[in-house]
Short mmCIF file of C-alpha atoms and ligand atoms in Angstrom, two decimals:
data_model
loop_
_atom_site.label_atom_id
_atom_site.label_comp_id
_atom_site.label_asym_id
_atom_site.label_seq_id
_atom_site.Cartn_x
_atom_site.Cartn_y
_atom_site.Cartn_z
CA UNK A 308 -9.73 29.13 3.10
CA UNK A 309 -10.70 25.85 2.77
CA UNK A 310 -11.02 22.82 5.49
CA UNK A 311 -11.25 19.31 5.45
CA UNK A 312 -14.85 19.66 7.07
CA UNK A 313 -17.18 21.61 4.85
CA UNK A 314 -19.19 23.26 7.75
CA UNK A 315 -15.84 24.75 8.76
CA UNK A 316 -14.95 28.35 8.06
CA UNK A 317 -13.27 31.37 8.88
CA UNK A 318 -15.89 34.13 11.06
CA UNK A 319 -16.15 37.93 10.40
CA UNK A 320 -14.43 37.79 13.58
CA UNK A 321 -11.06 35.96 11.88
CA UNK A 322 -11.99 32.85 14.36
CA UNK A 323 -13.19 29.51 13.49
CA UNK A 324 -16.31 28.89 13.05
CA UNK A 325 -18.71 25.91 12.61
CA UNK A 326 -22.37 25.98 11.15
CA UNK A 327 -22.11 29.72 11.24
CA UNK A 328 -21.52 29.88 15.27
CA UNK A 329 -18.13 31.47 16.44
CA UNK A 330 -16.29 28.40 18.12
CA UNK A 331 -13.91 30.68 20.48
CA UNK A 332 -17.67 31.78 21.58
CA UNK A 333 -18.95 28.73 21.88
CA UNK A 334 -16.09 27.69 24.03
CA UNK A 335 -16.76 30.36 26.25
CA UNK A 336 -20.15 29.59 26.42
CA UNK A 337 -19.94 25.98 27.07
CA UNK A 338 -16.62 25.76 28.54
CA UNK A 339 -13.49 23.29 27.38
CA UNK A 340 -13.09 20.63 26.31
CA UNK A 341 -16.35 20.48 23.96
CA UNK A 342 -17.73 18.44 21.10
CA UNK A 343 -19.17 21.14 18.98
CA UNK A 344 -21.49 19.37 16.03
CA UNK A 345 -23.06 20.77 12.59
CA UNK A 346 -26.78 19.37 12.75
CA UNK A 347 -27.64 20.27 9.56
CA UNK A 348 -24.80 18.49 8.11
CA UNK A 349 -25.72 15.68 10.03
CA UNK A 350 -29.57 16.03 8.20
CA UNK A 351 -27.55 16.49 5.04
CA UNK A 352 -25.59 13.42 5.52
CA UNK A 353 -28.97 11.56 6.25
CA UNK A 354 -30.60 13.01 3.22
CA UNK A 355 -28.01 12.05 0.94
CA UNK A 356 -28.30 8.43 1.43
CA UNK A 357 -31.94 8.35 2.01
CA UNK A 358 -31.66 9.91 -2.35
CA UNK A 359 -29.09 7.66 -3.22
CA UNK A 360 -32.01 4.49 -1.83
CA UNK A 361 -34.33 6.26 -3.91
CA UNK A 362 -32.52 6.83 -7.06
CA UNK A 363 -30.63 3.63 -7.04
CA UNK A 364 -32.89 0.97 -5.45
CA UNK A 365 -36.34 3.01 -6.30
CA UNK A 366 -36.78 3.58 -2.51
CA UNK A 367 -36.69 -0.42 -1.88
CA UNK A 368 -35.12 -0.33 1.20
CA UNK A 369 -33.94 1.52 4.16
CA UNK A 370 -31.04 3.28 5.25
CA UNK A 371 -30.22 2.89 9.46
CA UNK A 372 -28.27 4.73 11.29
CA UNK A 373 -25.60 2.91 12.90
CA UNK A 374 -25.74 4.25 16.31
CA UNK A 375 -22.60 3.15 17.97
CA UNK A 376 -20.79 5.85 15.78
CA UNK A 377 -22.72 8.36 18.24
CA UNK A 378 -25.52 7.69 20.47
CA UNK A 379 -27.37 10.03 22.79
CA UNK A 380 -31.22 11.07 22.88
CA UNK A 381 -30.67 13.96 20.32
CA UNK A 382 -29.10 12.05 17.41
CA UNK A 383 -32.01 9.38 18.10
CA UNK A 384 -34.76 12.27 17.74
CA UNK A 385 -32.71 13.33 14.38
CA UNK A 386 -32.45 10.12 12.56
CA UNK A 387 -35.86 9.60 13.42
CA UNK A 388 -37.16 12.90 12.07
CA UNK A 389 -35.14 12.33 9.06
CA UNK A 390 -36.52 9.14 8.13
CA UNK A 391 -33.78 6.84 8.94
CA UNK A 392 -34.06 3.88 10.76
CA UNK A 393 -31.08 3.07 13.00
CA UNK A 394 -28.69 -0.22 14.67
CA UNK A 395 -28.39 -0.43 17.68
CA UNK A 396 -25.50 -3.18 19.48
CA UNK A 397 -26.49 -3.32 22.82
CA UNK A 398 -29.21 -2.84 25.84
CA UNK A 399 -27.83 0.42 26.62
CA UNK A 400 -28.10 1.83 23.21
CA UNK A 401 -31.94 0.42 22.44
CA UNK A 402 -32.68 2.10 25.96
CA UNK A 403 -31.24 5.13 24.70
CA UNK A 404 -32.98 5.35 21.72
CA UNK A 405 -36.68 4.28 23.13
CA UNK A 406 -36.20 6.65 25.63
CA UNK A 407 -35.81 9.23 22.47
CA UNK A 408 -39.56 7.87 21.29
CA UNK A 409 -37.51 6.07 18.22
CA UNK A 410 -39.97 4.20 16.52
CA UNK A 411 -38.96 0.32 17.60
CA UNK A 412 -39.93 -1.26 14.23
CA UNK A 413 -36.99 0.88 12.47
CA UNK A 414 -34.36 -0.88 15.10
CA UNK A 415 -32.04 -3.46 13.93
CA UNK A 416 -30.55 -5.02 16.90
CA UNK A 417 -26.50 -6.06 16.25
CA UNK A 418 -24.54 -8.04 18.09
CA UNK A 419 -21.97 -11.16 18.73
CA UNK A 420 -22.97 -11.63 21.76
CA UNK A 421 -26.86 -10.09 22.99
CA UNK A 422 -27.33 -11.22 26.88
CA UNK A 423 -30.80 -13.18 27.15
CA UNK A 424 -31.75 -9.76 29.50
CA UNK A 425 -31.38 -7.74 25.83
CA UNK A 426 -32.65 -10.30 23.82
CA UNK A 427 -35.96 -9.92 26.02
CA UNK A 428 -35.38 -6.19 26.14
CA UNK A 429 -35.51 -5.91 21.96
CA UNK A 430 -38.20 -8.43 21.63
CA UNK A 431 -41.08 -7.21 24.63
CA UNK A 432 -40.18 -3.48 23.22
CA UNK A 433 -40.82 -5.00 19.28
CA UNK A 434 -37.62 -4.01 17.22
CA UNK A 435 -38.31 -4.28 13.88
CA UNK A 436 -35.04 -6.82 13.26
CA UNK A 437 -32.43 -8.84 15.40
CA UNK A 438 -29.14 -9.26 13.57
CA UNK A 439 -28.77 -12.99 14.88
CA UNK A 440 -24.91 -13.90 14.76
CA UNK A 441 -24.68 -17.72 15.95
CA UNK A 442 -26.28 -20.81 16.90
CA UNK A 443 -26.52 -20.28 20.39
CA UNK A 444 -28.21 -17.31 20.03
CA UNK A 445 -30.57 -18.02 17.08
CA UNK A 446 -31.71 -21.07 20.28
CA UNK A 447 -32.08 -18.84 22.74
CA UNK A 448 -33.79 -16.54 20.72
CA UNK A 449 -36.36 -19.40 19.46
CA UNK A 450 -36.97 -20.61 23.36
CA UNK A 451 -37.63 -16.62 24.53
CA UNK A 452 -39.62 -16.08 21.44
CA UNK A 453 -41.84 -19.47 22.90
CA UNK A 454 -41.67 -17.89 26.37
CA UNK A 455 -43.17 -14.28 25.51
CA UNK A 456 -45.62 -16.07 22.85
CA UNK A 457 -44.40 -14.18 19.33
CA UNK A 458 -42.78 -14.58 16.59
CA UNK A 459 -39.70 -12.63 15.54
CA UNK A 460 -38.55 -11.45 12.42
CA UNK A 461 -34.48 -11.99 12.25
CA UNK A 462 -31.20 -11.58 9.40
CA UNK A 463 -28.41 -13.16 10.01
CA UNK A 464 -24.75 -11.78 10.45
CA UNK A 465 -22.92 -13.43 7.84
CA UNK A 466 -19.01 -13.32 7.05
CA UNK A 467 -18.65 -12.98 3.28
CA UNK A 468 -14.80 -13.62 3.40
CA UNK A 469 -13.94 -10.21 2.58
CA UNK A 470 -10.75 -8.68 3.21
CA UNK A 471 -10.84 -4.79 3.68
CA UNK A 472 -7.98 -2.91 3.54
CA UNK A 473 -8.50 -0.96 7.03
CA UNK A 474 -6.86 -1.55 10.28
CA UNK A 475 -7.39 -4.79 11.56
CA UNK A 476 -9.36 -3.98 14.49
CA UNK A 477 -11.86 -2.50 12.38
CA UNK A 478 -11.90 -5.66 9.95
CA UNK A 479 -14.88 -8.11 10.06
CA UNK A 480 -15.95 -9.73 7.02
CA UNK A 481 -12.80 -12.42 6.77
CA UNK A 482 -13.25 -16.10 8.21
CA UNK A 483 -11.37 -15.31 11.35
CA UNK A 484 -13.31 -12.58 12.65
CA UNK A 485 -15.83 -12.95 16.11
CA UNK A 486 -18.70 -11.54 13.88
CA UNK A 487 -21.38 -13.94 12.54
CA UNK A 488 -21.44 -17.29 10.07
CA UNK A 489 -19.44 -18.01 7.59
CA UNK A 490 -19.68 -18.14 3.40
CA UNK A 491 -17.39 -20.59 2.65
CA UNK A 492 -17.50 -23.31 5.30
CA UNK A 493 -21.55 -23.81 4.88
CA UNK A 494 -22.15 -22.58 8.26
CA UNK A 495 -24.10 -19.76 6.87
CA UNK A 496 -26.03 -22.29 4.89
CA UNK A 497 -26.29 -24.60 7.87
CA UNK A 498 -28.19 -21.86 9.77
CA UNK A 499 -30.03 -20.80 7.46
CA UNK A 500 -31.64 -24.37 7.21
CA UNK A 501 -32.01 -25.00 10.68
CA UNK A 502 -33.63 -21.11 11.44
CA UNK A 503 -36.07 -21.70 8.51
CA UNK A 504 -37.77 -25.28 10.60
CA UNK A 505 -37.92 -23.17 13.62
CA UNK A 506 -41.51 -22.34 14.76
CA UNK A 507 -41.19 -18.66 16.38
CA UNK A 508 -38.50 -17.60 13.55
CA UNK A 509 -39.25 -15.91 10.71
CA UNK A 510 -35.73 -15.32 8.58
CA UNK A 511 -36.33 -12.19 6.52
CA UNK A 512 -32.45 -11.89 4.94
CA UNK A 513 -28.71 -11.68 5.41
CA UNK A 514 -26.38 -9.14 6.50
CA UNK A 515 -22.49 -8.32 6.26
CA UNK A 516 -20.57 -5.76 7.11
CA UNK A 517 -17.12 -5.91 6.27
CA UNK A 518 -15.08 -3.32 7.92
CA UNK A 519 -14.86 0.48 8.50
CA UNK A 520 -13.13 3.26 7.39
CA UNK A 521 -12.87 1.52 3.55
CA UNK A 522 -11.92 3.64 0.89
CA UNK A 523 -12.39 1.03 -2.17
CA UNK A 524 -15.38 0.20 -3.95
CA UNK A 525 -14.55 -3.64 -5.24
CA UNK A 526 -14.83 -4.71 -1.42
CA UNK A 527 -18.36 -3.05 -1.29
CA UNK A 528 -19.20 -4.38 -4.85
CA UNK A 529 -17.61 -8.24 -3.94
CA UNK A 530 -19.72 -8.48 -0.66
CA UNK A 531 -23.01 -8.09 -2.53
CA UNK A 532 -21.98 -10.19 -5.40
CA UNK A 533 -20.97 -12.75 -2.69
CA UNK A 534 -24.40 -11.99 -0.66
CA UNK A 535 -26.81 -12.43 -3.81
CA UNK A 536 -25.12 -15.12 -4.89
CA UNK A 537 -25.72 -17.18 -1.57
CA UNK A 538 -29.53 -15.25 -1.50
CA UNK A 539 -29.94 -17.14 -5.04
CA UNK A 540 -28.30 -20.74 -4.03
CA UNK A 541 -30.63 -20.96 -1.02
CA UNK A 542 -33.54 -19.98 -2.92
CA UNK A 543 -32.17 -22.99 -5.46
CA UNK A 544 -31.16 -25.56 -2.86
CA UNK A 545 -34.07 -25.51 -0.69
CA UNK A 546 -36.98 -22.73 -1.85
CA UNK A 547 -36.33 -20.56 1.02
CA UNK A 548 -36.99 -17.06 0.13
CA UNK A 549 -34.26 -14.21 1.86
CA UNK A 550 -35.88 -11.25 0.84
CA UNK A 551 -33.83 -8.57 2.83
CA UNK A 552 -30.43 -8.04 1.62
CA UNK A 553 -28.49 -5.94 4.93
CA UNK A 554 -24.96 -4.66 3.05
CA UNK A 555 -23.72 -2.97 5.96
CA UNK A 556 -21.32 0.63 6.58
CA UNK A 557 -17.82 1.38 6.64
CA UNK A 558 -18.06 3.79 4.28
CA UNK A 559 -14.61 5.72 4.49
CA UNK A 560 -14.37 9.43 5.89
CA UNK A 561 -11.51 12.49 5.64
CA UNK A 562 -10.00 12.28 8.65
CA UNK A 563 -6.89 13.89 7.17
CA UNK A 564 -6.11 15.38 3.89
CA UNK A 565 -4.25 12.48 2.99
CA UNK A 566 -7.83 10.25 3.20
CA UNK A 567 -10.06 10.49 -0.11
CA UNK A 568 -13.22 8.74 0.44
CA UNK A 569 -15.13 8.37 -2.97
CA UNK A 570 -18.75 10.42 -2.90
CA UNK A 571 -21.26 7.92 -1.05
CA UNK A 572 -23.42 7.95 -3.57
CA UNK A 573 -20.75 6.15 -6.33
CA UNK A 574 -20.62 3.67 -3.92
CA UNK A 575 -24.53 3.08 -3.71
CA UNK A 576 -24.56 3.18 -7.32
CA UNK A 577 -22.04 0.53 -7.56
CA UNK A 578 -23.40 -2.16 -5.47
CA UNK A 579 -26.75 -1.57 -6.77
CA UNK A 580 -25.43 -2.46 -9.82
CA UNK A 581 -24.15 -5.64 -8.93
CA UNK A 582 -27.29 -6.51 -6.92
CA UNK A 583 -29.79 -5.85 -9.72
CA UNK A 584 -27.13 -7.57 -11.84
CA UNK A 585 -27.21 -10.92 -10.24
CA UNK A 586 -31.47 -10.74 -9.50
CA UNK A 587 -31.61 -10.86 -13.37
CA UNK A 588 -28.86 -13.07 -13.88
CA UNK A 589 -30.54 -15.41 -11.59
CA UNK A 590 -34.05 -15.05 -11.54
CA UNK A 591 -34.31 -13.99 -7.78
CA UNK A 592 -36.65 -10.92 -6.57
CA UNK A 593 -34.66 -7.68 -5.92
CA UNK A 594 -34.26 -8.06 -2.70
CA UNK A 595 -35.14 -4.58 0.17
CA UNK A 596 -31.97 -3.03 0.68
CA UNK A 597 -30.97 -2.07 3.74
CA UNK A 598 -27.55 -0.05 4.19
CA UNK A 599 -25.64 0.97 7.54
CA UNK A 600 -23.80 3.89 7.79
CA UNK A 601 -22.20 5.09 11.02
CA UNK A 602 -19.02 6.70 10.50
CA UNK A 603 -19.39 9.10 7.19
CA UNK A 604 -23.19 10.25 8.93
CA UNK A 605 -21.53 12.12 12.13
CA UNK A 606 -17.47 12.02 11.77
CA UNK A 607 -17.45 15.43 9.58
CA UNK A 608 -19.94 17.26 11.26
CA UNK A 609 -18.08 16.85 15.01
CA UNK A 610 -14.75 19.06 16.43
CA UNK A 611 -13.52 19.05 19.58
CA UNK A 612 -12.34 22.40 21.01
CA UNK A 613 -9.87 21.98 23.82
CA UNK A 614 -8.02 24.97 25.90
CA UNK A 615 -4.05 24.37 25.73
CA UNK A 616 -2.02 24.65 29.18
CA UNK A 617 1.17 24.03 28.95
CA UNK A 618 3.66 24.04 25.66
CA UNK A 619 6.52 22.09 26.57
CA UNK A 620 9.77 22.43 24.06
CA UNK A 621 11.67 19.58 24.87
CA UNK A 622 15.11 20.88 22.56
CA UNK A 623 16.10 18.57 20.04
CA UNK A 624 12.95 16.24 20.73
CA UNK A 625 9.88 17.63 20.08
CA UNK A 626 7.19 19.92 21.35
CA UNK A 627 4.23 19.03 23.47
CA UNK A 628 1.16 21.11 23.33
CA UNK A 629 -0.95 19.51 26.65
CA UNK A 630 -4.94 20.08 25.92
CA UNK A 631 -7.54 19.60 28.71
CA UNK A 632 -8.72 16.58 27.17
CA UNK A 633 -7.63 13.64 25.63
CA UNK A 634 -7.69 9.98 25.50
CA UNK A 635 -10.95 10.16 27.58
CA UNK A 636 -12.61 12.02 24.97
CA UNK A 637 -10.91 10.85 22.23
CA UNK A 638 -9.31 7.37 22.43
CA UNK A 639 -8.89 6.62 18.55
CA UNK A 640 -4.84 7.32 18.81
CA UNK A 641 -4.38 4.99 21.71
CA UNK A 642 -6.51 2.40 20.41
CA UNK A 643 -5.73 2.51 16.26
CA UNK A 644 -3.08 5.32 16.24
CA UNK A 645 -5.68 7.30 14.01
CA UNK A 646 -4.27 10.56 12.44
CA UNK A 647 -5.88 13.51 12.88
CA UNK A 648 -6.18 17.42 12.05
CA UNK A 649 -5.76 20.06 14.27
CA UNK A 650 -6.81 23.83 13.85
CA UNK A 651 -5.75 26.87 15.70
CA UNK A 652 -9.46 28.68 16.96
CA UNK A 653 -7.91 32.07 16.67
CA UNK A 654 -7.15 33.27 12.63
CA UNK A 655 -6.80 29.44 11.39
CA UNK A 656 -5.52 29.98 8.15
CA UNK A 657 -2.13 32.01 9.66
CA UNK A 658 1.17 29.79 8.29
CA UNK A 659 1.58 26.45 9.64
CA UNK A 660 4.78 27.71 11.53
CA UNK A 661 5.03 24.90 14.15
CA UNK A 662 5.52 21.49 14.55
CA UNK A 663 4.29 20.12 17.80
CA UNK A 664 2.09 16.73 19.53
CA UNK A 665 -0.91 17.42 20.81
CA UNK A 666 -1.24 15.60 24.20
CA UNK A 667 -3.80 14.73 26.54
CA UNK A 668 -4.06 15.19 30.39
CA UNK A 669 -4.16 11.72 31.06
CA UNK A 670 -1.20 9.70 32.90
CA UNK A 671 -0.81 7.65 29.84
CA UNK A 672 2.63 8.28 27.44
CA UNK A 673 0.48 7.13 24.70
CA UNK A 674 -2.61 9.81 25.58
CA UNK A 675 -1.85 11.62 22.43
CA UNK A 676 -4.53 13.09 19.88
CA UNK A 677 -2.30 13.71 17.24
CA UNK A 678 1.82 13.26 16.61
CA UNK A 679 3.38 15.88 14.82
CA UNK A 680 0.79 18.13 14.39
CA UNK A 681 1.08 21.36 11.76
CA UNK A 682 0.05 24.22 13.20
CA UNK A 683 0.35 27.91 13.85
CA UNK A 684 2.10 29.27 16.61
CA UNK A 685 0.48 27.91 19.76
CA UNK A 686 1.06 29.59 23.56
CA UNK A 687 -0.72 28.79 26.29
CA UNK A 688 -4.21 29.56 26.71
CA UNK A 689 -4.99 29.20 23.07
CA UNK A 690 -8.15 27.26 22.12
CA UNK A 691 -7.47 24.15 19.16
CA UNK A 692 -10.27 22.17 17.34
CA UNK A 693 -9.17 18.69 16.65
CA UNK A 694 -11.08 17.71 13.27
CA UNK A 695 -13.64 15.08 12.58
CA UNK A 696 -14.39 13.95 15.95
CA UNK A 697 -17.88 13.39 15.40
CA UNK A 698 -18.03 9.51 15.40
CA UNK A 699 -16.65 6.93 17.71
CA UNK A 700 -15.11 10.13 20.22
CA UNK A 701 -18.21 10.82 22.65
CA UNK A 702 -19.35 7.16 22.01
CA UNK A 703 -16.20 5.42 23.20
CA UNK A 704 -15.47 8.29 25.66
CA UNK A 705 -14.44 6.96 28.66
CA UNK A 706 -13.94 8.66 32.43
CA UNK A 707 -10.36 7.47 33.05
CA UNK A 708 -8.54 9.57 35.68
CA UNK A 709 -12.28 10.50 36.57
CA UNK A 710 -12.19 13.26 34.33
CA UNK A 711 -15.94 14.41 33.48
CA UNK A 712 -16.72 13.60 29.90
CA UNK A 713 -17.62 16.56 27.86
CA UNK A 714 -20.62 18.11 26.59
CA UNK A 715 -22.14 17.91 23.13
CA UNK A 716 -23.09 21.01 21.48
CA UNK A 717 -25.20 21.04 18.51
CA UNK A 718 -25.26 24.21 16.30
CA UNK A 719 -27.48 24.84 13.50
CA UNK A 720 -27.75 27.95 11.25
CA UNK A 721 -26.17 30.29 13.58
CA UNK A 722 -27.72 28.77 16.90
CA UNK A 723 -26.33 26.74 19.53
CA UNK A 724 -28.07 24.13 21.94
CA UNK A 725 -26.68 21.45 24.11
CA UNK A 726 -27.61 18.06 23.17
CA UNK A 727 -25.55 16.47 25.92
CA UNK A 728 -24.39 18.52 29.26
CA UNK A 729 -20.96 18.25 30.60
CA UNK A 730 -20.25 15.53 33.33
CA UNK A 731 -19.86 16.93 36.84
CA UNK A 732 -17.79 15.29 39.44
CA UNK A 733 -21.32 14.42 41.04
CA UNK A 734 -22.24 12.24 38.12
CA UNK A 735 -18.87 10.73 38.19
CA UNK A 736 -19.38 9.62 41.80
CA UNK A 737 -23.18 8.87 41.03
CA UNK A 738 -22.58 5.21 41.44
CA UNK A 739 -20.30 4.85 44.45
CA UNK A 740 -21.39 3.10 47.48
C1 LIG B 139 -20.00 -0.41 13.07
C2 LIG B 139 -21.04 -0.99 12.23
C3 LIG B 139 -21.62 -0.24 11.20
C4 LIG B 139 -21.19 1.16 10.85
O1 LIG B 139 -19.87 1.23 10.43
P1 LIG B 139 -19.30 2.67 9.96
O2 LIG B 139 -17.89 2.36 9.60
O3 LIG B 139 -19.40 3.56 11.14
O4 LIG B 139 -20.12 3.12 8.83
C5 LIG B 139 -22.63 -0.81 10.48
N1 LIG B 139 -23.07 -2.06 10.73
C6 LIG B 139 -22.53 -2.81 11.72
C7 LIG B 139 -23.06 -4.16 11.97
C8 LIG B 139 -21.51 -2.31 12.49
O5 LIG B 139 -20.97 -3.06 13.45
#
């Protein structure tokens, strides 16, 4: 039997299981709900685009990380064992990952709008890059950089006027998007200019990321072309030397089997293409590549194993299979109404005999995790692994109703740890006066 996740299979026991751990064990082990991960396809993942920056840009650059896809100590003390650097997007995620000893000159530091407080934060604890993405900050920056006595090295968010196909929350390299400069009015130029005559700045390059979840190379391949190009005019117009090239993530993941991402490394190829392309066609230096992936690191390595209660045939209607999570855990279907796969725990493969949404426990209509889901026959007290919940699930997880977020269990060949332990009604109150 094959699943859409590869570390997915069927046990000797006729279960599920994940990384060779039994997940109707690991459930009762670590109670329900639980996000169960695959470390070493999370290392794999790592690996394979830490190659690809080797085979395509001779090891000229650096792949990060993009840590808002799933942050907690133990991914930090991963990505740093594996040689990644990471992005971080806020206070609370650079805390996160000093806390996990992350070497600080391996953090980019994202953002539209970085508080002076984390601006400080990233620049007393020496991150390697700040991602500036406007005027006011690139100012405030310059004056805190005077303050503290130091220089800092910066790129600059840039919109390339890109268009993904994706949903159009997730959609940020077109003009009308609250994410950096852009190409085509000169503002990107503009700031460029003005950055460059600053004292305590030191612009090392550009970045863009255009969108997540893409499935296409051209927008991957237009971005750089668009990127280089403006690299080469600046070099042209005013001697100014960018010589970082940031190209971003989005790379697109199987959420369902109607997704078909194209292998990561085609897309690497691609763009490299381009970007060595235009440095000859030009006369510009290759420039250090630096590449962002969030999503396609952690999404296929991740389920979430819920207990059902109740199965509720409404005749006519539909069925309602009610889990003991949902939209706390999982928000992607309220947000983006993303699809998802569902697996029964017990003998997976069995015919797909039912029809049936898979709700939360929320008081929310639209608490759903997936509509319509195909599945075997489900009763009550039957345990279900929704599918490629490793990114953006624990990471926008949120305690609505006060429900205790759950744990996150890492297994790796045959073992299981927790990375993160389950919320307890203490921690929820933790901070009430
Ligand atoms: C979200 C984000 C990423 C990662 O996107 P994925 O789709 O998860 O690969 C990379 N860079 C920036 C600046 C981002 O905001």
């Amino acid at each position: 039997m094959e699943f859409i996740m590869s570390c997915l299979s069927v046990g000797d026991s006729g279960n599920l299981s994940i990384g060779g751990c039994d997940v109707a064990g690991l459930a009762e082990q670590y109670g329900t709900p639980a996000y169960i991960m695959d470390e070493d396809k999370i290392r794999e993942n790592c690996r394979v685009y830490n190659r690809a920056m080797e085979e395509y840009y001779n090891g000229n650059g650096i792949v990060l990380y993009a840590s808002k896809a799933l942050s907690c100590k133990y991914i930090y003390r991963i990505m740093k064992e594996e040689n990644m650097g990471i992005d971080v997007v806020s206070g609370g995620e650079l805390y996160t990952a000093l806390s996990a000893f992350f070497p600080a000159e391996k953090i980019y530091f994202h953002g539209n709008n970085k508080t002076a407080d984390e601006l400080k934060m990233a620049l007393e604890s020496g991150v390697g890059r700040i991602v500036v993405d406007n005027i006011f900050e690139l100012e405030t920056l310059e004056e805190l950089a005077e303050k503290l006595d130091r220089t800092v090295d910066i790129m600059f968010r840039i919109k390339p006027g890109i268009d993904a196909h994706t949903h159009s929350f997730i959609r940020t390299g077109q003009i009308d998007s609250k994410f950096g400069v852009a190409l085509e009015t000169g503002e990107a130029e503009e700031i460029v200019v003005k950055a460059d005559s600053m004292e305590r700045i030191n612009v090392v390059g550009v970045h863009c990321h255009i969108g997540s979840q893409i499935f296409e190379l051209e927008p991957f391949e237009l971005a750089a072309e668009k990127m280089m190009n403006f690299i080469a005019d600046i070099k042209e117009k005013y001697g100014i030397e960018l010589s970082e090239l940031n190209l971003g993530g989005g790379y697109g993941i199987k959420y369902t089997e109607n997704d078909s991402p194209i292998n990561y490394d085609k897309y690497i190829q691609a763009v490299s293409k381009v970007v060595t392309g235009i440095s000859e066609a030009r006369g510009i230096k290759l420039p250090y590549i630096v590449m962002e992936p969030g999503r396609s690191i952690t999404a296929e390595t991740g389920i979430t194993v819920y207990r059902v209660g109740a199965v509720k045939e409404i005749p006519g209607v539909r069925t309602y299979i009610s889990v003991d999570g949902g939209m706390g855990d999982n928000p992607r279907y309220i947000l983006y109404e993303s699809e998802y796969e569902a697996l029964r725990v017990n003998s997976p493969a069995d015919a797909k005999t039912m029809t049936a949404t898979i709700a939360g426990k929320c008081c929310e209509s639209g608490d759903i995790l997936i509509k319509d889901a195909k599945l075997p026959a489900i009763k009550p007290g039957d345990l279900i692994a929704v599918l490629a919940t490793g990114a953006y699930n624990y990471s926008m997880a949120s305690n609505y109703n006060r429900i205790p977020r759950p744990p996150i269990v890492m297994v790796s060949g045959g073992e299981s740890r927790l990375a993160v332990k389950r919320e307890s009604y203490d921690d929820i109150i933790a901070n009430d006066l």
